[in-house]
Amino acid sequence: MSEKKKFGIKDIAKLANVSIATVDRVLNNRKDVSDVTREKIQKIIKENNYRPNMYARSLSVKNNLSIAVLIPRTSQQTGYWELCLTGINKGIDEFSSFGINIDVFLYDQEDVSTFNKAADTVFETKFNAVVVAPIFIEETRCFVDRCKQNGLQTIFINSDIPNSSSLGYVGPDLYSTGRLAGNLTSYLVQDESKLLILNVGKGLQNYKYLNTKIEGYTKYLENLGRNFDIVLRDIHHNDYNDVSRELSNLVEEIVPDLIFVTNSRVSVVGQFFHERPDFVKPHIIGFDFLPSNVDYLAKGVVDFLICQRPDKQGYLAIEYLYNYFLLKEKPADIKSMPIDILTIENYLFYEN
Amino acid sequence: MSEKKKFGIKDIAKLANVSIATVDRVLNNRKDVSDVTREKIQKIIKENNYRPNMYARSLSVKNNLSIAVLIPRTSQQTGYWELCLTGINKGIDEFSSFGINIDVFLYDQEDVSTFNKAADTVFETKFNAVVVAPIFIEETRCFVDRCKQNGLQTIFINSDIPNSSSLGYVGPDLYSTGRLAGNLTSYLVQDESKLLILNVGKGLQNYKYLNTKIEGYTKYLENLGRNFDIVLRDIHHNDYNDVSRELSNLVEEIVPDLIFVTNSRVSVVGQFFHERPDFVKPHIIGFDFLPSNVDYLAKGVVDFLICQRPDKQGYLAIEYLYNYFLLKEKPADIKSMPIDILTIENYLFYEN
DNA sequence: AATCATTGCGTAAACGTTACCGTAAATTCT
DNA sequence: AGAATTTACGGTAACGTTTACGCAATGATT
């Protein structure tokens, strides 16, 4: 209903006494325009604050961008990747009407061969870009090189292999994430408390991933000079019963004032203390907005959940590629994701 | 480069042996189609999972949606509304290429007449919708009624007047926000601590706004049964020197273990304790990601900043209207904004 | 002086969808 | 039975941009 007649290419052409083709040439700064007309047109463009109509532009160039997504399959032990996929799917819904088509390839994060197989499959179709979550460092490096040879842009999510992907990284800053956990810890416990850092999970391929967090955590707390007694332990199991058994031994031995679970498996620790009121419950900090984790946050068993928005990572990656390819925007460096703190009082409003 | 030929209206028409006009009729379920062909076409649409090309659709309907934004002017005492405007501007940048045009009208939040004047100005141009931040409750109600008569949709941001706006509300849940502050407080102080709730600011028109937060805060803490001593005070000043004077009296009298500043003026309290090391610094909790607030968060003077993403509120409101008018999506109820917790360790990653 | 390449520009056909206009055939009304 | 109306559909011009193609004028090469 607004009376503003949209100022378009035709109007520019009329003002400059040239054809729309010439205007288009200077807009997309191509050849075949004399300097004098080019400058005349550019002046008109600036003066009238011309904004191209993206609908028309995108309709005209038959841009069907196609993107491959290569991430781990959701296992029953961790719903983490399901969240990530949720974000990807949201991106698919939103962008498929805009000429983007997205194919998702899943691999088993405990089996390298499935990654390689999925990687091969990617090359069977001609994609423009691939979003990949690097679990197997070396294999991913190979894959990225192969993409580069085939003119495929790459972008990482969730964890980074620095200077490897062609378009960058969307995900959390792991070291800072660890420091934040340390920060929250410092509010929860008194000086000289006993702190237990706990790695839970069968796999061990992403140790570097966890270690960065742990380093941030311990460095932060050591610098406080509050004489905490920090212990680091692994529980190499996924199943609750196995974890429970080891945990009961651990807790009996260490008697921690606080447990920092370094990944998204914090719910099993929560479950343990919820089912075993015979143990005095320590404070608990963990990661990720999984339903099971939120459950124990809501029950008051887990104090803080630190979240890195895996769903948003996926969505942002897609959105970034959309901007990069279709709107031809400058590669505006991808920032790290926000690191969110969830408590029993604000989790309800955490957006998906 | 993807080989998938986009499946469009023409393809449907070919399969159904009808013209594209007929297909269009059933797509936009209009009249003038027999039941039998309608069903045949619908079947084809479903089977081939047809997705309309949004570019073409939006190009075809000359939809220049125009939106008015009616929010308080940024004062030097509070940069809050500047953040909000930032989000709006981001929306303008992003959506202006898509046929949306947005005009911003500012009013003085300490002067009702400026609101009414701005409101009048809105009606001089024909807008489709207006985004309004309600400060003056009654006047806003009038304005909304007037919009309704003129066929203007309304949407609130930042604070709500329930059942008033036609499209809903984008903003924080104030009661929960107060509870969260209480929750964080409970981590910072010991039983029987002295807590000071502080309203800072000259104006008093948004008292209801603050009281909802305060109610959430006190209710939460009282329910804990930890015998806190909670005191509520106002400082009716904006200028630092005035606030400082009153604050020094207050602190001498009360000696709080924690100060909960109920709005975005927390930086002046931070500044006070930073400049006056002769006073023992209490814990401090406040609101909003303003540069000055973040400054004292970074200095370690403020413990927690609770943020409601004013910038995102503005952006979301615009995005909502875009979806509502242009993509004709169902009014998917607007959720409350996430309530974010910022500490010295994660503020760097807080997205704008 | 004839040929050829280059420069600078215009014309028109796409892109997929919407919506107006026209018109046979079918139905209803006199 | 003829006229009037309704039903069901087809044809086609927009929407603003991109781009393949064409063509005149100029300058360079024989």
CSV table of C-alpha atoms (C1' of nucleotides) in Angstrom, one decimal, chain C:
chain,number,residue,atom,x,y,z
C,1,DA,C1',40.9,0.8,-49.8
C,2,DA,C1',39.1,-3.5,-48.3
C,3,DT,C1',39.1,-6.5,-44.3
C,4,DC,C1',38.8,-7.5,-39.6
C,5,DA,C1',38.7,-6.9,-34.6
C,6,DT,C1',37.3,-4.0,-30.8
C,7,DT,C1',34.5,-0.9,-28.3
C,8,DG,C1',30.0,0.5,-26.6
C,9,DC,C1',25.6,0.0,-26.6
C,10,DG,C1',20.5,-1.7,-27.5
C,11,DT,C1',16.8,-5.5,-28.1
C,12,DA,C1',14.4,-9.0,-26.5
C,13,DA,C1',13.9,-13.4,-24.3
C,14,DA,C1',14.1,-15.7,-20.4
C,15,DC,C1',13.1,-16.8,-14.8
C,16,DG,C1',8.2,-18.8,-12.1
C,17,DT,C1',4.2,-16.8,-10.5
C,18,DT,C1',0.0,-13.9,-10.3
C,19,DA,C1',-4.1,-11.9,-12.1
C,20,DC,C1',-6.8,-9.8,-15.5
C,21,DC,C1',-9.5,-10.7,-19.6
C,22,DG,C1',-11.8,-13.5,-22.8
C,23,DT,C1',-14.7,-17.3,-24.2
C,24,DA,C1',-16.7,-21.7,-25.1
C,25,DA,C1',-19.9,-24.8,-22.9
C,26,DA,C1',-23.3,-25.7,-19.5
C,27,DT,C1',-27.1,-24.2,-16.9
C,28,DT,C1',-30.9,-21.2,-15.6
C,29,DC,C1',-34.5,-18.0,-16.6
C,30,DT,C1',-38.2,-16.0,-19.5
